[in-house]
PDB file of C-alpha atoms and ligand atoms in Angstrom:
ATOM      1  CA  UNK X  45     -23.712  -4.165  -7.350  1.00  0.00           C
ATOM      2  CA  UNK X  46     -20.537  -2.723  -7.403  1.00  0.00           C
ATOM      3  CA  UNK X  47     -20.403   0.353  -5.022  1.00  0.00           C
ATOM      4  CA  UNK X  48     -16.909   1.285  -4.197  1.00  0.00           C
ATOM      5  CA  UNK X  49     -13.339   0.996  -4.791  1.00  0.00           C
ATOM      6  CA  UNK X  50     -10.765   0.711  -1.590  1.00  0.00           C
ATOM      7  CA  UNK X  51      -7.019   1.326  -2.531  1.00  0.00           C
ATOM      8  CA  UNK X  52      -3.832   0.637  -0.930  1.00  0.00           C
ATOM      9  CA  UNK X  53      -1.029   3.402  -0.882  1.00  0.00           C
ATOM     10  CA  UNK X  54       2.314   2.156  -1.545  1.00  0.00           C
ATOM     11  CA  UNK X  55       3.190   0.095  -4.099  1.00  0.00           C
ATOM     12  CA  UNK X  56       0.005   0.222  -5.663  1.00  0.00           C
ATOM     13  CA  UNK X  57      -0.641   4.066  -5.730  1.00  0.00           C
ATOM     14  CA  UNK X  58       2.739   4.600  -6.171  1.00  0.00           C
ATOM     15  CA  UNK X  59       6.033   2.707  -5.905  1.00  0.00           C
ATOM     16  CA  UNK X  60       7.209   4.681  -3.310  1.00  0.00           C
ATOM     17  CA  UNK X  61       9.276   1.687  -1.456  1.00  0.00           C
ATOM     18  CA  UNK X  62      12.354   1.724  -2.765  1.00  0.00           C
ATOM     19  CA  UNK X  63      13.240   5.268  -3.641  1.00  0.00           C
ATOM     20  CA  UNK X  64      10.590   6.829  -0.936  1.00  0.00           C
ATOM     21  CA  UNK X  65      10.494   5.083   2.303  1.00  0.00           C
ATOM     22  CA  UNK X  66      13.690   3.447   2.012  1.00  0.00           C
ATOM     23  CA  UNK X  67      16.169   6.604   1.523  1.00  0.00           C
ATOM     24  CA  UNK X  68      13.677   8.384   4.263  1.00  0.00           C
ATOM     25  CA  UNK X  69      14.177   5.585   6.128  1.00  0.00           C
ATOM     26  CA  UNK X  70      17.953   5.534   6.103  1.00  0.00           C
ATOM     27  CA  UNK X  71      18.246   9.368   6.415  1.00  0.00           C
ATOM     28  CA  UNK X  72      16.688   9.032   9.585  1.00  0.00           C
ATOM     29  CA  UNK X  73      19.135   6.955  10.503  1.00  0.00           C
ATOM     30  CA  UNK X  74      22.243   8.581   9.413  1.00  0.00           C
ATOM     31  CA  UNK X  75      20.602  12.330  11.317  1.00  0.00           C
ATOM     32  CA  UNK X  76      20.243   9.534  14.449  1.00  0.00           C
ATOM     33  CA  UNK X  77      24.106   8.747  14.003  1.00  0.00           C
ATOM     34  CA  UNK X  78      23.340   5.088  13.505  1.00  0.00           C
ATOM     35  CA  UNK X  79      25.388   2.814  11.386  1.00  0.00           C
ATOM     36  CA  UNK X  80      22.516   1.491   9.933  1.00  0.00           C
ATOM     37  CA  UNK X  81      21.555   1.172   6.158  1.00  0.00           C
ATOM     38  CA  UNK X  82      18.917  -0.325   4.618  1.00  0.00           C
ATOM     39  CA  UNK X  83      20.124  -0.830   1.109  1.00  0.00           C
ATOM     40  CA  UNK X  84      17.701  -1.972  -1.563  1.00  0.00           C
ATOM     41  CA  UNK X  85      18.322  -5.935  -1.210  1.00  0.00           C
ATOM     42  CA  UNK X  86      18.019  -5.402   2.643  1.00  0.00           C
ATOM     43  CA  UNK X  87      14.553  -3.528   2.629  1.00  0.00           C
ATOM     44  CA  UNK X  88      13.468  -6.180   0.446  1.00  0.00           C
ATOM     45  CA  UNK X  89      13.715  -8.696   3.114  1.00  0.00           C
ATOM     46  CA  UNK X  90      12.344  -6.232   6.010  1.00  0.00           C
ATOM     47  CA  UNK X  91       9.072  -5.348   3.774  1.00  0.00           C
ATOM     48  CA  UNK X  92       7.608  -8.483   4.651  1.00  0.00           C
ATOM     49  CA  UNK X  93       6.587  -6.603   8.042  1.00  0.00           C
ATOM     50  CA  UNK X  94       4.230  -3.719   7.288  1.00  0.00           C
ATOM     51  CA  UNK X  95       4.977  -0.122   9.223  1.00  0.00           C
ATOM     52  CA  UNK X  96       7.285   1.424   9.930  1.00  0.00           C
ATOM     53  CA  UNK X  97       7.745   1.175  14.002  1.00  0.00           C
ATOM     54  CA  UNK X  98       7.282  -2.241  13.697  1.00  0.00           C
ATOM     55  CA  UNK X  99       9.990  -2.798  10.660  1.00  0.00           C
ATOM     56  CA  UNK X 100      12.569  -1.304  12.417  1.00  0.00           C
ATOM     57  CA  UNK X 101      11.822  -3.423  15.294  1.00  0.00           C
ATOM     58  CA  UNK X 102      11.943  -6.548  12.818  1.00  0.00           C
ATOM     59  CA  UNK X 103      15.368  -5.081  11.561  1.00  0.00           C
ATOM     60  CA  UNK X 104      16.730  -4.380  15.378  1.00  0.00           C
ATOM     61  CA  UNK X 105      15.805  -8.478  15.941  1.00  0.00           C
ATOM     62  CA  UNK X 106      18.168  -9.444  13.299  1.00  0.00           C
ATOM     63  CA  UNK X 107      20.539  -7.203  13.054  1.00  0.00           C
ATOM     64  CA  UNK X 108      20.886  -5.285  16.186  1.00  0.00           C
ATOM     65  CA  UNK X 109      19.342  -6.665  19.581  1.00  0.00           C
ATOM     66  CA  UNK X 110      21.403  -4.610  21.700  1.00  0.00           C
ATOM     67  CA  UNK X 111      19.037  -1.505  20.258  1.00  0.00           C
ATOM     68  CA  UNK X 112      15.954  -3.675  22.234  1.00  0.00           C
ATOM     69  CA  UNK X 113      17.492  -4.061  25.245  1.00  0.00           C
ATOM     70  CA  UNK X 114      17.845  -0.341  25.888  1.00  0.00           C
ATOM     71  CA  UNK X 115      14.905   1.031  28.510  1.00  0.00           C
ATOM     72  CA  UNK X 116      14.062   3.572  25.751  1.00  0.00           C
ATOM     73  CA  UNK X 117      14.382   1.589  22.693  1.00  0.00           C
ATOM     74  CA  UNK X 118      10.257   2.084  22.194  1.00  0.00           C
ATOM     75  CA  UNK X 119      10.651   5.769  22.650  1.00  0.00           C
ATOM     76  CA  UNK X 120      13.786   5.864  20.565  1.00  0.00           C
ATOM     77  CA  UNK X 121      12.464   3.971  17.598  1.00  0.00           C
ATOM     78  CA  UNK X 122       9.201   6.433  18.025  1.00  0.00           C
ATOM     79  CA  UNK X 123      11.345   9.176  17.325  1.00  0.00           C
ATOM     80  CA  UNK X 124      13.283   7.533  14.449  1.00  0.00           C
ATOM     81  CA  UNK X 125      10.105   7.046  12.789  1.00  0.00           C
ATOM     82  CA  UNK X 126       8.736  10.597  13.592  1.00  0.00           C
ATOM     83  CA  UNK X 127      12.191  11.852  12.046  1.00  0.00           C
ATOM     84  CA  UNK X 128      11.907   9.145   8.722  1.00  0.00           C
ATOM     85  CA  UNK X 129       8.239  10.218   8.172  1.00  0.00           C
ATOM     86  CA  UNK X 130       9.958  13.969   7.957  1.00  0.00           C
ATOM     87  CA  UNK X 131      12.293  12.728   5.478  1.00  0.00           C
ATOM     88  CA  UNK X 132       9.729  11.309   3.941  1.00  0.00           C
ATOM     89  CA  UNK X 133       7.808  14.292   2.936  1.00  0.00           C
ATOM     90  CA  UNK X 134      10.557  15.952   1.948  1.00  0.00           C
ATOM     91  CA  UNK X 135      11.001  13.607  -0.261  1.00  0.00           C
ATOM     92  CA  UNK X 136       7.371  13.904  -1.634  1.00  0.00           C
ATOM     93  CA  UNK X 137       7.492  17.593  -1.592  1.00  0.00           C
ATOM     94  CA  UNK X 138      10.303  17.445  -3.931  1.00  0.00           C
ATOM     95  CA  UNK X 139       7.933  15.893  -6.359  1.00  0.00           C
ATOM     96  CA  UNK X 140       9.988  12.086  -6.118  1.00  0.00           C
ATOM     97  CA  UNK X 141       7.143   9.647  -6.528  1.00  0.00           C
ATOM     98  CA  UNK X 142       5.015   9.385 -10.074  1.00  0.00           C
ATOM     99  CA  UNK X 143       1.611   7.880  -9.467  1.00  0.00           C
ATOM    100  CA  UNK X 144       1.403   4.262 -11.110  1.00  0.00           C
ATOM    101  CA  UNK X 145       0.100   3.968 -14.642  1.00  0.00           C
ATOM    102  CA  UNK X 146      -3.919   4.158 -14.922  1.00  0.00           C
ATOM    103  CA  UNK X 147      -4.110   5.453 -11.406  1.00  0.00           C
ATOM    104  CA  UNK X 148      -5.432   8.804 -12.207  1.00  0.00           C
ATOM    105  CA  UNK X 149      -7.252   7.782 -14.767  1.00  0.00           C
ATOM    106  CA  UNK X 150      -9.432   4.947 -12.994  1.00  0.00           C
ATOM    107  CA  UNK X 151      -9.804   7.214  -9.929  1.00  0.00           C
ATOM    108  CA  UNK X 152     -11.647  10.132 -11.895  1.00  0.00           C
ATOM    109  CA  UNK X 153     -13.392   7.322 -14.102  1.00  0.00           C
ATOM    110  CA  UNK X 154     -15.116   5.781 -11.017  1.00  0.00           C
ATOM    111  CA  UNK X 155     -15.594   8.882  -9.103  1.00  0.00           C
ATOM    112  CA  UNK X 156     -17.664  10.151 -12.023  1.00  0.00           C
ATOM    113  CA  UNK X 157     -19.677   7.429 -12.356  1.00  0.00           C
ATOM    114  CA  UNK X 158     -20.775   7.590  -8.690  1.00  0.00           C
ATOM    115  CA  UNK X 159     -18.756   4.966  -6.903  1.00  0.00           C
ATOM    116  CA  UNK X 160     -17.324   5.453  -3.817  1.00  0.00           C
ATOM    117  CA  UNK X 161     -13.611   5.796  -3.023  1.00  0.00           C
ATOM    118  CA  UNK X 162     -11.627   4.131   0.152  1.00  0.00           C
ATOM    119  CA  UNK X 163      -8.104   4.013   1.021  1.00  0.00           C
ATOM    120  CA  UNK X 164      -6.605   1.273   3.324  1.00  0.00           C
ATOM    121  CA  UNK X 165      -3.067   1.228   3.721  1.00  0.00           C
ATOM    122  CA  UNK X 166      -0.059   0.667   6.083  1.00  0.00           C
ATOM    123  CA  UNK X 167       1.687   4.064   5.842  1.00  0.00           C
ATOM    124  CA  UNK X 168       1.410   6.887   8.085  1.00  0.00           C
ATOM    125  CA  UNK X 169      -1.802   9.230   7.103  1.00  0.00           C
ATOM    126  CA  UNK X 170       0.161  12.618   6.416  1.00  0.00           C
ATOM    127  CA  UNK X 171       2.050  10.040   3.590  1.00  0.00           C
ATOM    128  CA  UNK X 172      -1.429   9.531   1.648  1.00  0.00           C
ATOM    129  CA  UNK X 173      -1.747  13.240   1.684  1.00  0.00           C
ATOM    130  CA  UNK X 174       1.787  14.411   0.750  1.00  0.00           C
ATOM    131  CA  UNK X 175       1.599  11.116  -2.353  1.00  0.00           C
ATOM    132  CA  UNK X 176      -1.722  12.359  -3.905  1.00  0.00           C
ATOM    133  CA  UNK X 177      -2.275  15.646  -5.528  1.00  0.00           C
ATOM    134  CA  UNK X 178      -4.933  17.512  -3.762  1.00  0.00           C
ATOM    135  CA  UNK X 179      -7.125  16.974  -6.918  1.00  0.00           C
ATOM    136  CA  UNK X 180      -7.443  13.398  -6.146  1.00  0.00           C
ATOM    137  CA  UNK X 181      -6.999  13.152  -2.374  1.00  0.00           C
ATOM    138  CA  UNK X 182     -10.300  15.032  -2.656  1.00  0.00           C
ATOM    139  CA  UNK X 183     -12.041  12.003  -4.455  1.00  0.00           C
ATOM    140  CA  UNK X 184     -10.985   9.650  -1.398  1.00  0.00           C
ATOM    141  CA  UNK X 185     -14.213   9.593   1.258  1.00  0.00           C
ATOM    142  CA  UNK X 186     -12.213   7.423   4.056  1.00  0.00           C
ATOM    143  CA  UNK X 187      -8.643   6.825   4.624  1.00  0.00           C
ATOM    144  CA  UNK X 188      -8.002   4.123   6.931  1.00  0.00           C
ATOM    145  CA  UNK X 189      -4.255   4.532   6.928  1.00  0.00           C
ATOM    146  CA  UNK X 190      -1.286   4.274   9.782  1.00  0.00           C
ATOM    147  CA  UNK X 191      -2.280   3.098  13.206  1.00  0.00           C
ATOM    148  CA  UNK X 192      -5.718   3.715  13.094  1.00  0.00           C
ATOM    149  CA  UNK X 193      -5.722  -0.235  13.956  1.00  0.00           C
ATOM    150  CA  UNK X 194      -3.370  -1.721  16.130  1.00  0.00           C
ATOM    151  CA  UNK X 195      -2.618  -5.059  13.987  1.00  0.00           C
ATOM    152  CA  UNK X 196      -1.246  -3.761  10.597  1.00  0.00           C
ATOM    153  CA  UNK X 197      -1.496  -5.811   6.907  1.00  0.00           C
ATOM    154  CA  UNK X 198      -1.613  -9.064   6.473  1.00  0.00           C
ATOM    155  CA  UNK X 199      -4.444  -8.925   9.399  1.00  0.00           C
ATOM    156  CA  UNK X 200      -7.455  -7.896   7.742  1.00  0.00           C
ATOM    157  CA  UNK X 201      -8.000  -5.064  10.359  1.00  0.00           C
ATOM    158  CA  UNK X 202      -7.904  -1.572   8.355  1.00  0.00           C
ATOM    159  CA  UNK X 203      -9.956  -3.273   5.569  1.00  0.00           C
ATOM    160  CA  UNK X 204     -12.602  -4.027   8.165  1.00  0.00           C
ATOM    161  CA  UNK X 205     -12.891  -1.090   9.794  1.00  0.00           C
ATOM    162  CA  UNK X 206     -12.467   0.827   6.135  1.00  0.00           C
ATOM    163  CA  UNK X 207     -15.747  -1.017   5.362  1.00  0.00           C
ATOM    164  CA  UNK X 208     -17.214  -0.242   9.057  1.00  0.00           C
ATOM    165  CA  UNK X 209     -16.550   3.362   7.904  1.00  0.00           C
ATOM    166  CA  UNK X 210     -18.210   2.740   4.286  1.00  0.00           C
ATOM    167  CA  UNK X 211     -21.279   0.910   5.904  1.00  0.00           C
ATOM    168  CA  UNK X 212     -20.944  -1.434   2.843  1.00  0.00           C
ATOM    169  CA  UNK X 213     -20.558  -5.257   2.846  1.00  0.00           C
ATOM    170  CA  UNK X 214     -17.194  -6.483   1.119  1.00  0.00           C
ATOM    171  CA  UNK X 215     -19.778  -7.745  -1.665  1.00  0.00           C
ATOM    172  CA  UNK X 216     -19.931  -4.297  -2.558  1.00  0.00           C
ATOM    173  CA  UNK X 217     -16.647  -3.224  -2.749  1.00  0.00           C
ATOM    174  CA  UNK X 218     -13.352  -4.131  -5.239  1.00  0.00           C
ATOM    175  CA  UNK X 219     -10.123  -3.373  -3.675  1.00  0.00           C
ATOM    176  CA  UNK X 220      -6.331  -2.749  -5.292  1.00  0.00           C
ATOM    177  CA  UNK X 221      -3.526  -4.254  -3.650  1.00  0.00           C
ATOM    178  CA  UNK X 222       0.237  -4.826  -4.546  1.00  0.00           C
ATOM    179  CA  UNK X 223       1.737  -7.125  -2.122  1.00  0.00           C
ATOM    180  CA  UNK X 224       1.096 -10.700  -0.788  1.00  0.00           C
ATOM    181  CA  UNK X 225       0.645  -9.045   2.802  1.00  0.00           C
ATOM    182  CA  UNK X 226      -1.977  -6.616   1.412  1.00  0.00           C
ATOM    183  CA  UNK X 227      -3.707  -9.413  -0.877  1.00  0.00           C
ATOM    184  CA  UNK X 228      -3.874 -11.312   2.463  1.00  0.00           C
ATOM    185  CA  UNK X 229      -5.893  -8.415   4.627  1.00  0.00           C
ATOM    186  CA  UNK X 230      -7.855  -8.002   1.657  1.00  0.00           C
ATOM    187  CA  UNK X 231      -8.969 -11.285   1.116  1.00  0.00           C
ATOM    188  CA  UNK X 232      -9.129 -11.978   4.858  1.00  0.00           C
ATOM    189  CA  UNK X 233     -11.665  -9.326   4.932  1.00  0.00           C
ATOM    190  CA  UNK X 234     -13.821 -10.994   2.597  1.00  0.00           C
ATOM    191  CA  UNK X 235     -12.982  -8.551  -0.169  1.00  0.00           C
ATOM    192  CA  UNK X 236     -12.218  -9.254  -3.805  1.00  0.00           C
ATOM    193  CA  UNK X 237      -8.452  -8.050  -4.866  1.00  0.00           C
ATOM    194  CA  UNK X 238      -7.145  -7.084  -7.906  1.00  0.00           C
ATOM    195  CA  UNK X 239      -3.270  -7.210  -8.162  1.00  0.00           C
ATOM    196  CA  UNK X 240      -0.938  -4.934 -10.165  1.00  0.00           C
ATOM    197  CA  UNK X 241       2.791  -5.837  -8.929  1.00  0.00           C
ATOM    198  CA  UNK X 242       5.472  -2.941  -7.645  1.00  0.00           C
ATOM    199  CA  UNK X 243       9.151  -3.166  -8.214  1.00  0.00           C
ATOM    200  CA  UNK X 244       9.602  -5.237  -4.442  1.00  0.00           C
ATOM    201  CA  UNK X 245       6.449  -7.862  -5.303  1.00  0.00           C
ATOM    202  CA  UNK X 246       6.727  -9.497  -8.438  1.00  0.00           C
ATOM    203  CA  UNK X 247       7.614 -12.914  -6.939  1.00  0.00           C
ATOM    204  CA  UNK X 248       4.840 -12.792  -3.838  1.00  0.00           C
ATOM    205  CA  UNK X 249       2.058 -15.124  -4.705  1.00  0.00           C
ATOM    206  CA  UNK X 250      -1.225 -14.214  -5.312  1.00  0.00           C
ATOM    207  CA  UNK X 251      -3.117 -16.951  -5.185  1.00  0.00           C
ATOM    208  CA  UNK X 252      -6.583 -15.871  -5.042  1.00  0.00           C
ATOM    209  CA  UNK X 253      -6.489 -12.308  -6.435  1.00  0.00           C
ATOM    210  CA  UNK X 254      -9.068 -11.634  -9.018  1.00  0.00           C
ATOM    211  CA  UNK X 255      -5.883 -11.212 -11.551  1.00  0.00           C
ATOM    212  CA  UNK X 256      -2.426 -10.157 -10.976  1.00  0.00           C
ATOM    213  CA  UNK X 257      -1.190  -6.819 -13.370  1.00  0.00           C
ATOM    214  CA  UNK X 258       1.893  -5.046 -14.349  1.00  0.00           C
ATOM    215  CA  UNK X 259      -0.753  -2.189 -13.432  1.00  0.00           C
ATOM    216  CA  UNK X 260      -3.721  -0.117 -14.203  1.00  0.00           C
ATOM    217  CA  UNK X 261      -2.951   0.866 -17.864  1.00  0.00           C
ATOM    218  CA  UNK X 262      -3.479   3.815 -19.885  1.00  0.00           C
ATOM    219  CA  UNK X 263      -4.168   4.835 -23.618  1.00  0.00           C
ATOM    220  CA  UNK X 264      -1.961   2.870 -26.131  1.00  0.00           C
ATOM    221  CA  UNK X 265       0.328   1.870 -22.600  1.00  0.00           C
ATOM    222  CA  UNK X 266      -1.824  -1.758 -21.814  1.00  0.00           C
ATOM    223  CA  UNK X 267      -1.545  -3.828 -18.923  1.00  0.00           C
ATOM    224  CA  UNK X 268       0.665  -6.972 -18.874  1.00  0.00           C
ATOM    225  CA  UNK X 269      -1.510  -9.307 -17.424  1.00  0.00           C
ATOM    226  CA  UNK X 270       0.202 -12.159 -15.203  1.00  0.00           C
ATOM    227  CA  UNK X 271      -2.595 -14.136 -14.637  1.00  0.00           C
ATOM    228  CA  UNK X 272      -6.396 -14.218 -14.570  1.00  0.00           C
ATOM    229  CA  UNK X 273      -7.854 -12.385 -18.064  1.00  0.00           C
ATOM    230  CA  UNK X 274      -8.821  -8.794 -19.059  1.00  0.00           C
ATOM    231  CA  UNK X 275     -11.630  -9.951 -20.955  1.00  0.00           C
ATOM    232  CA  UNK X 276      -9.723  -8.279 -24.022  1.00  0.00           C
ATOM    233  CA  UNK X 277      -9.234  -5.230 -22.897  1.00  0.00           C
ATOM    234  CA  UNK X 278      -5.850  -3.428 -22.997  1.00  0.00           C
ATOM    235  CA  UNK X 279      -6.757  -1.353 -19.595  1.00  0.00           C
ATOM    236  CA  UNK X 280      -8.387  -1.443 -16.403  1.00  0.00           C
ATOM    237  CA  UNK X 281     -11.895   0.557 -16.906  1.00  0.00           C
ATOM    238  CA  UNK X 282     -14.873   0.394 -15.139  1.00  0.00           C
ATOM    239  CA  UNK X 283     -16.451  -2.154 -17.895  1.00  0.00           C
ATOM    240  CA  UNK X 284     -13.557  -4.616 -16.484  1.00  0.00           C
ATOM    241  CA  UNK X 285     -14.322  -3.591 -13.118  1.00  0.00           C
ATOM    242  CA  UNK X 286     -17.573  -4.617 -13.058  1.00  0.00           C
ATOM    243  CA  UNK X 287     -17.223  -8.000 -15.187  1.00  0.00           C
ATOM    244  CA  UNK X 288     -14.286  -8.923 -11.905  1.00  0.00           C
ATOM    245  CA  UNK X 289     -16.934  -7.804  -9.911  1.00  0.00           C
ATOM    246  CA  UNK X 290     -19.520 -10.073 -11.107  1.00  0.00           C
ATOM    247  CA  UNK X 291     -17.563 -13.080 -11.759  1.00  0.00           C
ATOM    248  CA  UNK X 292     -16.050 -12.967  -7.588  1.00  0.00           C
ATOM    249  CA  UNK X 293     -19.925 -12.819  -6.784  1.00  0.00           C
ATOM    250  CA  UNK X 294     -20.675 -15.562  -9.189  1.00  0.00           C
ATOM    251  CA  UNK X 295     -17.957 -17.509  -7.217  1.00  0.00           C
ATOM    252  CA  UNK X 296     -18.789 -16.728  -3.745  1.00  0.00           C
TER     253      UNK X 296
HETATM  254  C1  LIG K 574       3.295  -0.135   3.129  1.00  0.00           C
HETATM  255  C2  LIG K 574       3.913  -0.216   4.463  1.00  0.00           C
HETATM  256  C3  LIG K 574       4.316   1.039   5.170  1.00  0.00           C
HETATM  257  C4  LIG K 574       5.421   1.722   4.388  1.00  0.00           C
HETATM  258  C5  LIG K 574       6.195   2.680   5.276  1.00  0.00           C
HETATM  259  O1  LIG K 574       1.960   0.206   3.356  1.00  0.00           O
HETATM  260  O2  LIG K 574       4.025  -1.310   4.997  1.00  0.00           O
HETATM  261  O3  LIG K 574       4.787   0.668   6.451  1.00  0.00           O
HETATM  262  O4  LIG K 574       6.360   0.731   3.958  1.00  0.00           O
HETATM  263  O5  LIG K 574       5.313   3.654   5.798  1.00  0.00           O
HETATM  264  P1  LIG K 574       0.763  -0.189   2.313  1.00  0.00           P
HETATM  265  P2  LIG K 574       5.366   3.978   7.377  1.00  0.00           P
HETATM  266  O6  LIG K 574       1.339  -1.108   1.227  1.00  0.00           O
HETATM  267  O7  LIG K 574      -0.258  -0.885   3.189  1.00  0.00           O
HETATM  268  O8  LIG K 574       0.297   1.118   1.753  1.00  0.00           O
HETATM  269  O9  LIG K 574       6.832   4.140   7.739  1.00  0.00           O
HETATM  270  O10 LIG K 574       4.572   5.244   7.540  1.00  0.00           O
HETATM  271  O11 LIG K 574       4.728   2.782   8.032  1.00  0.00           O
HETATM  272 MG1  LIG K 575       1.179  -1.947  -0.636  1.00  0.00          MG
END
């Protein structure tokens, strides 16, 4: 039986990538007088590591070893990312990000009818809070978020312990994702994924997602479906939810 519903943050939540972490990301940066800028072709490339402390490492291997070799570089790259999460919020406080399509909707929907909500993501905790309106960061009983684990997305980690926290077996559970390093902790973790695509994933592959989306839908806005089948419905509803559900248990 389908008991609960674990979400990732960015890029499914929101697309908060390219005109969130990115801008934060190179504002830190600039306040740090470093000549470095991530534009949007750039960031594309360093997404395939998750977090942000260990992206900016990633970025320092290829573009800047000299930064590693300094004594401090682990202390300085703490503070860059202490200074980018800042920039961050801002950002968020400013009201930057829309929530994806069918988001809100599904959240309330499945809250009402009992199930329980999880999030597991990549992204610094205070990011989840600042994204979400208080409304629905309410719904949410565990956020597994940041470095609550030490090895980030694609290791299955934060989906484990999410479900450690839950007390439920991945049978039980349906989780979102956006990204081929988020489908693979997902899956890794023995948990069925359903795909909607941000603006950074829409050539990752997704081989063994439930069904890849342009996202969640809403009222006279369907889903685009990329692959797998909606069972002929125009949005993602609980119905849909639990038909998924039942067909990845009829697999496994
Ligand atoms: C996405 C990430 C995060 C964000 C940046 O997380 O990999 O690192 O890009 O946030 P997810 P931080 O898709 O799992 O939500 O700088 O706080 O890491
Ligand atoms: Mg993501």
């Amino acid at each position: 039986m389908l008991e609960a519903l674990i979400f990732d943050v960015d890029g499914t939540l929101a697309d908060t990538e390219r005109d969130g972490h990115r801008p934060a990301f190179n504002a830190a940066f600039a306040e740090a007088g470093l000549a470095w800028r991530w534009d949007e072709a750039l960031y594309g490339e360093l997404l395939a590591v998750t977090g942000g402390k260990e992206r900016m490492r990633f970025f320092c291997e290829r573009h800047d070893p000299a930064f590693l070799r300094q004594a401090d570089a682990d202390l300085r790259i703490k503070a860059l990312h202490e200074a980018k999460t800042r920039h961050y919020l801002k950002l968020l406080a400013a009201g930057g990000i829309p929530l994806q399509p069918g988001v809100a909707r599904l959240l309330r929907e499945a809250h009402g009818a009992g199930l329980r909500l999880a999030i597991a993501t990549t992204t610094t905790p205070e990011n989840v809070t600042a994204l979400l309106p208080a409304e629905l960061m309410a719904l949410f009983e565990i956020v597994g978020a940041g470095d609550t684990v030490a090895r980030k997305k694609p290791a299955p980690d934060i989906y484990s312990w999410v479900l450690q926290q839950l007390g439920l077996q991945a049978s039980a559970c349906l989780v979102f994702e956006d990204s081929a390093n988020g489908l693979k902790a997902s899956l890794g973790a023995g948990l069925p994924t359903v795909v909607t695509e941000s603006e950074y994933t829409q050539d990752h592959d997704f081989s063994g997602a439930l069904a890849v989306l342009s996202d969640l839908g809403e009222p006279g806005r369907p889903s685009a479906v990329r692959s797998g089948t909606m069972h002929g419905r125009a949005l993602v509803d609980l119905d849909l939810l639990r038909i998924w559900h039942q067909e990845a248990i009829n697999k496994s």
